[in-house]
Amino acid sequence: MPQHPFGGPQEREDRPSPPLRVLVADDNPVIRAGLTAVLSAADDLTVVAEADDGRAAYEAALRHHPDVILLDVRMPGVDGMAALPHLVRLAPVMMLTYSDGTEIVQEAVRLGAGGYLVHGEFTTQQLTQAVRDVGGGRPHFTPTATSALLAHIRDHATAHTKPKLRSLSPQISSQNLSRMQPYVGQSTQSRFQLSGREAEIMDLIASGMNNQQIAAVCFISEKTVKNHINRIFAKLHTTTRAQATAKWLGVA
């Protein structure tokens, strides 16, 4: 055994990390019990609390400080979507639900969800891995949720492949109008010489998403998002998201 500098045995410092603390929020007690049983069977996960609606989930998160929150979408009282923007301030949130509508998935990601799992599309092993991923800051989505996000990206990409005229608001000043006129009939993407990926990310910035949310939607790291944003700012000759958004929307 290695010796301590003072002659005693060297204490081991490679102690295992404590298990991830999980909060399960679902109004169905059978589903809650099942999720708790599955997660508790993993050595590196532990369920510290359960909740049956969004308000109870928020109160439990304040009390137990979970590392990950599993959140259903539709619950009586305060539902998951209403609670989501408040819960993401306390811990990473993964939606775990039967709700698979495209708009719901996209809205959940916009509000800060780090993952979206649809019941019936994952095994118990995939569930535990998804919890680890979201707890470690890595997005995780099941096939239906992934398809919804890809549809969102394709829609935004398509919007920039054809030139289109903007409807001009009466409130736009003549000075702004004079700046906009040379570009009428050109796509915003080509005007600023943005790549397809940069145009997608600029659309997401304009929609109000933060870097973590953009990374989840585009399936790239936050570092890659930052690199894209730096290049976008350089091409738009801006230094802030607000300035870039104003130029992108043609009002600056």
GROMACS .gro file of C-alpha atoms in nm:
model
  252
    1MET     CA    1   0.000   0.000   0.000
    2PRO     CA    2   0.137   0.349  -0.085
    3GLN     CA    3   0.279   0.533   0.212
    4HIS     CA    4   0.163   0.872   0.339
    5PRO     CA    5   0.443   1.138   0.344
    6PHE     CA    6   0.443   1.111   0.725
    7GLY     CA    7   0.480   0.735   0.725
    8GLY     CA    8   0.114   0.624   0.747
    9PRO     CA    9  -0.089   0.445   0.478
   10GLN     CA   10  -0.189   0.664   0.181
   11GLU     CA   11  -0.565   0.729   0.183
   12ARG     CA   12  -0.741   0.657  -0.144
   13GLU     CA   13  -0.875   0.971  -0.312
   14ASP     CA   14  -1.055   0.808  -0.602
   15ARG     CA   15  -1.383   0.782  -0.418
   16PRO     CA   16  -1.691   0.716  -0.631
   17SER     CA   17  -1.909   1.013  -0.713
   18PRO     CA   18  -2.234   1.038  -0.517
   19PRO     CA   19  -2.541   0.916  -0.708
   20LEU     CA   20  -2.739   1.163  -0.917
   21ARG     CA   21  -3.040   1.289  -0.722
   22VAL     CA   22  -3.360   1.264  -0.925
   23LEU     CA   23  -3.704   1.421  -0.879
   24VAL     CA   24  -3.993   1.242  -1.055
   25ALA     CA   25  -4.301   1.453  -1.137
   26ASP     CA   26  -4.604   1.272  -1.285
   27ASP     CA   27  -4.969   1.274  -1.183
   28ASN     CA   28  -5.005   0.897  -1.238
   29PRO     CA   29  -4.896   0.717  -0.917
   30VAL     CA   30  -4.834   0.391  -1.106
   31ILE     CA   31  -4.594   0.563  -1.348
   32ARG     CA   32  -4.420   0.741  -1.061
   33ALA     CA   33  -4.373   0.413  -0.876
   34GLY     CA   34  -4.241   0.242  -1.188
   35LEU     CA   35  -3.994   0.519  -1.266
   36THR     CA   36  -3.876   0.528  -0.906
   37ALA     CA   37  -3.819   0.151  -0.906
   38VAL     CA   38  -3.624   0.159  -1.234
   39LEU     CA   39  -3.406   0.454  -1.138
   40SER     CA   40  -3.341   0.334  -0.784
   41ALA     CA   41  -3.210   0.003  -0.921
   42ALA     CA   42  -2.914   0.188  -1.077
   43ASP     CA   43  -2.618   0.230  -0.843
   44ASP     CA   44  -2.546   0.584  -0.958
   45LEU     CA   45  -2.904   0.719  -0.940
   46THR     CA   46  -3.136   0.785  -0.649
   47VAL     CA   47  -3.491   0.925  -0.642
   48VAL     CA   48  -3.506   1.190  -0.370
   49ALA     CA   49  -3.867   1.302  -0.421
   50GLU     CA   50  -4.188   1.252  -0.619
   51ALA     CA   51  -4.453   1.508  -0.717
   52ASP     CA   52  -4.797   1.491  -0.876
   53ASP     CA   53  -4.808   1.833  -1.043
   54GLY     CA   54  -4.588   2.127  -1.137
   55ARG     CA   55  -4.635   2.321  -0.815
   56ALA     CA   56  -4.546   2.020  -0.601
   57ALA     CA   57  -4.245   1.957  -0.825
   58TYR     CA   58  -4.120   2.311  -0.774
   59GLU     CA   59  -4.162   2.291  -0.396
   60ALA     CA   60  -3.988   1.952  -0.388
   61ALA     CA   61  -3.701   2.084  -0.601
   62LEU     CA   62  -3.649   2.374  -0.362
   63ARG     CA   63  -3.646   2.134  -0.068
   64HIS     CA   64  -3.441   1.843  -0.207
   65HIS     CA   65  -3.205   2.010  -0.461
   66PRO     CA   66  -3.219   1.735  -0.726
   67ASP     CA   67  -2.956   1.697  -0.999
   68VAL     CA   68  -3.220   1.605  -1.259
   69ILE     CA   69  -3.597   1.654  -1.279
   70LEU     CA   70  -3.820   1.416  -1.479
   71LEU     CA   71  -4.133   1.609  -1.574
   72ASP     CA   72  -4.462   1.504  -1.731
   73VAL     CA   73  -4.630   1.750  -1.968
   74ARG     CA   74  -5.000   1.709  -1.885
   75MET     CA   75  -5.088   1.716  -1.514
   76PRO     CA   76  -5.386   1.859  -1.325
   77GLY     CA   77  -5.328   2.181  -1.136
   78VAL     CA   78  -5.001   2.330  -1.262
   79ASP     CA   79  -4.896   2.127  -1.565
   80GLY     CA   80  -4.542   2.051  -1.674
   81MET     CA   81  -4.516   2.318  -1.942
   82ALA     CA   82  -4.625   2.590  -1.699
   83ALA     CA   83  -4.374   2.473  -1.438
   84LEU     CA   84  -4.085   2.411  -1.682
   85PRO     CA   85  -3.938   2.765  -1.701
   86HIS     CA   86  -3.930   2.779  -1.321
   87LEU     CA   87  -3.785   2.431  -1.273
   88VAL     CA   88  -3.499   2.476  -1.521
   89ARG     CA   89  -3.362   2.746  -1.292
   90LEU     CA   90  -3.322   2.482  -1.021
   91ALA     CA   91  -3.197   2.175  -1.211
   92PRO     CA   92  -3.174   2.023  -1.561
   93VAL     CA   93  -3.518   1.903  -1.672
   94MET     CA   94  -3.605   1.607  -1.893
   95MET     CA   95  -3.962   1.578  -2.016
   96LEU     CA   96  -4.094   1.222  -1.977
   97THR     CA   97  -4.443   1.199  -2.121
   98TYR     CA   98  -4.699   1.051  -2.359
   99SER     CA   99  -4.739   1.395  -2.524
  100ASP     CA  100  -4.560   1.372  -2.859
  101GLY     CA  101  -4.700   1.668  -3.053
  102THR     CA  102  -4.442   1.853  -3.260
  103GLU     CA  103  -4.538   2.193  -3.119
  104ILE     CA  104  -4.516   2.066  -2.761
  105VAL     CA  105  -4.169   1.921  -2.812
  106GLN     CA  106  -4.045   2.242  -2.972
  107GLU     CA  107  -4.197   2.457  -2.698
  108ALA     CA  108  -4.044   2.239  -2.426
  109VAL     CA  109  -3.698   2.283  -2.578
  110ARG     CA  110  -3.756   2.657  -2.618
  111LEU     CA  111  -3.847   2.678  -2.249
  112GLY     CA  112  -3.526   2.505  -2.146
  113ALA     CA  113  -3.585   2.128  -2.138
  114GLY     CA  114  -3.259   1.939  -2.175
  115GLY     CA  115  -3.426   1.624  -2.307
  116TYR     CA  116  -3.758   1.481  -2.420
  117LEU     CA  117  -3.856   1.116  -2.385
  118VAL     CA  118  -4.185   0.979  -2.516
  119HIS     CA  119  -4.322   0.674  -2.332
  120GLY     CA  120  -4.298   0.358  -2.537
  121GLU     CA  121  -3.985   0.469  -2.722
  122PHE     CA  122  -3.717   0.372  -2.472
  123THR     CA  123  -3.598   0.079  -2.262
  124THR     CA  124  -3.518   0.094  -1.892
  125GLN     CA  125  -3.148   0.102  -1.977
  126GLN     CA  126  -3.201   0.391  -2.218
  127LEU     CA  127  -3.400   0.575  -1.952
  128THR     CA  128  -3.123   0.554  -1.694
  129GLN     CA  129  -2.866   0.661  -1.952
  130ALA     CA  130  -3.086   0.955  -2.055
  131VAL     CA  131  -3.098   1.071  -1.692
  132ARG     CA  132  -2.718   1.054  -1.673
  133ASP     CA  133  -2.687   1.244  -2.000
  134VAL     CA  134  -2.920   1.527  -1.902
  135GLY     CA  135  -2.761   1.545  -1.557
  136GLY     CA  136  -2.425   1.585  -1.729
  137GLY     CA  137  -2.548   1.859  -1.960
  138ARG     CA  138  -2.590   1.634  -2.265
  139PRO     CA  139  -2.928   1.651  -2.447
  140HIS     CA  140  -3.124   1.329  -2.494
  141PHE     CA  141  -3.431   1.278  -2.713
  142THR     CA  142  -3.632   0.975  -2.825
  143PRO     CA  143  -3.716   0.933  -3.199
  144THR     CA  144  -4.048   1.122  -3.204
  145ALA     CA  145  -3.898   1.419  -3.020
  146THR     CA  146  -3.593   1.416  -3.248
  147SER     CA  147  -3.819   1.422  -3.555
  148ALA     CA  148  -4.005   1.723  -3.415
  149LEU     CA  149  -3.681   1.914  -3.367
  150LEU     CA  150  -3.552   1.821  -3.712
  151ALA     CA  151  -3.880   1.943  -3.862
  152HIS     CA  152  -3.830   2.275  -3.682
  153ILE     CA  153  -3.478   2.309  -3.822
  154ARG     CA  154  -3.585   2.215  -4.175
  155ASP     CA  155  -3.871   2.467  -4.167
  156HIS     CA  156  -3.631   2.743  -4.070
  157ALA     CA  157  -3.374   2.634  -4.327
  158THR     CA  158  -3.639   2.631  -4.603
  159ALA     CA  159  -3.746   2.981  -4.508
  160HIS     CA  160  -3.401   3.102  -4.608
  161THR     CA  161  -3.364   2.923  -4.938
  162LYS     CA  162  -3.601   3.149  -5.133
  163PRO     CA  163  -3.596   3.530  -5.155
  164LYS     CA  164  -3.896   3.692  -4.996
  165LEU     CA  165  -4.024   4.044  -4.953
  166ARG     CA  166  -4.081   4.172  -4.603
  167SER     CA  167  -4.402   4.349  -4.516
  168LEU     CA  168  -4.300   4.692  -4.396
  169SER     CA  169  -4.454   4.828  -4.080
  170PRO     CA  170  -4.578   5.189  -4.096
  171GLN     CA  171  -4.367   5.256  -3.785
  172ILE     CA  172  -4.038   5.189  -3.968
  173SER     CA  173  -3.855   5.516  -4.018
  174SER     CA  174  -3.760   5.647  -4.362
  175GLN     CA  175  -3.396   5.606  -4.262
  176ASN     CA  176  -3.448   5.237  -4.190
  177LEU     CA  177  -3.645   5.202  -4.512
  178SER     CA  178  -3.364   5.351  -4.717
  179ARG     CA  179  -3.123   5.101  -4.565
  180MET     CA  180  -3.359   4.812  -4.637
  181GLN     CA  181  -3.440   4.898  -4.998
  182PRO     CA  182  -3.113   4.773  -5.156
  183TYR     CA  183  -3.181   4.432  -5.007
  184VAL     CA  184  -3.541   4.383  -5.114
  185GLY     CA  185  -3.563   4.057  -5.311
  186GLN     CA  186  -3.252   3.908  -5.153
  187SER     CA  187  -3.265   3.643  -4.882
  188THR     CA  188  -3.141   3.747  -4.540
  189GLN     CA  189  -2.899   3.458  -4.540
  190SER     CA  190  -2.726   3.554  -4.864
  191ARG     CA  191  -2.724   3.922  -4.772
  192PHE     CA  192  -2.508   3.854  -4.467
  193GLN     CA  193  -2.325   3.559  -4.628
  194LEU     CA  194  -2.426   3.320  -4.352
  195SER     CA  195  -2.390   2.948  -4.402
  196GLY     CA  196  -2.698   2.727  -4.375
  197ARG     CA  197  -2.608   2.626  -4.020
  198GLU     CA  198  -2.539   2.988  -3.919
  199ALA     CA  199  -2.878   3.092  -4.058
  200GLU     CA  200  -3.049   2.818  -3.854
  201ILE     CA  201  -2.872   2.931  -3.539
  202MET     CA  202  -2.950   3.298  -3.606
  203ASP     CA  203  -3.318   3.206  -3.640
  204LEU     CA  204  -3.303   3.032  -3.303
  205ILE     CA  205  -3.129   3.333  -3.146
  206ALA     CA  206  -3.403   3.557  -3.284
  207SER     CA  207  -3.666   3.326  -3.134
  208GLY     CA  208  -3.515   3.386  -2.789
  209MET     CA  209  -3.327   3.060  -2.731
  210ASN     CA  210  -3.012   3.054  -2.518
  211ASN     CA  211  -2.694   2.864  -2.609
  212GLN     CA  212  -2.791   2.548  -2.420
  213GLN     CA  213  -3.127   2.529  -2.594
  214ILE     CA  214  -2.972   2.590  -2.936
  215ALA     CA  215  -2.719   2.315  -2.870
  216ALA     CA  216  -3.002   2.074  -2.785
  217VAL     CA  217  -3.205   2.161  -3.094
  218CYS     CA  218  -2.908   2.140  -3.332
  219PHE     CA  219  -2.743   1.839  -3.163
  220ILE     CA  220  -2.411   2.018  -3.118
  221SER     CA  221  -2.208   2.125  -2.815
  222GLU     CA  222  -2.247   2.464  -2.649
  223LYS     CA  223  -1.886   2.540  -2.747
  224THR     CA  224  -1.976   2.485  -3.113
  225VAL     CA  225  -2.279   2.712  -3.071
  226LYS     CA  226  -2.054   2.985  -2.929
  227ASN     CA  227  -1.816   2.948  -3.222
  228HIS     CA  228  -2.105   2.984  -3.469
  229ILE     CA  229  -2.238   3.288  -3.283
  230ASN     CA  230  -1.896   3.457  -3.291
  231ARG     CA  231  -1.884   3.411  -3.669
  232ILE     CA  232  -2.243   3.534  -3.704
  233PHE     CA  233  -2.169   3.848  -3.502
  234ALA     CA  234  -1.863   3.915  -3.718
  235LYS     CA  235  -2.062   3.882  -4.041
  236LEU     CA  236  -2.347   4.098  -3.911
  237HIS     CA  237  -2.102   4.348  -3.759
  238THR     CA  238  -2.271   4.324  -3.421
  239THR     CA  239  -2.160   4.246  -3.067
  240THR     CA  240  -2.485   4.147  -2.893
  241ARG     CA  241  -2.777   3.913  -2.955
  242ALA     CA  242  -3.019   4.207  -2.957
  243GLN     CA  243  -2.821   4.388  -3.228
  244ALA     CA  244  -2.790   4.071  -3.434
  245THR     CA  245  -3.162   3.998  -3.403
  246ALA     CA  246  -3.254   4.351  -3.509
  247LYS     CA  247  -3.037   4.326  -3.819
  248TRP     CA  248  -3.160   3.976  -3.897
  249LEU     CA  249  -3.522   4.091  -3.881
  250GLY     CA  250  -3.446   4.398  -4.092
  251VAL     CA  251  -3.538   4.663  -3.838
  252ALA     CA  252  -3.191   4.804  -3.769
   0.00000   0.00000   0.00000
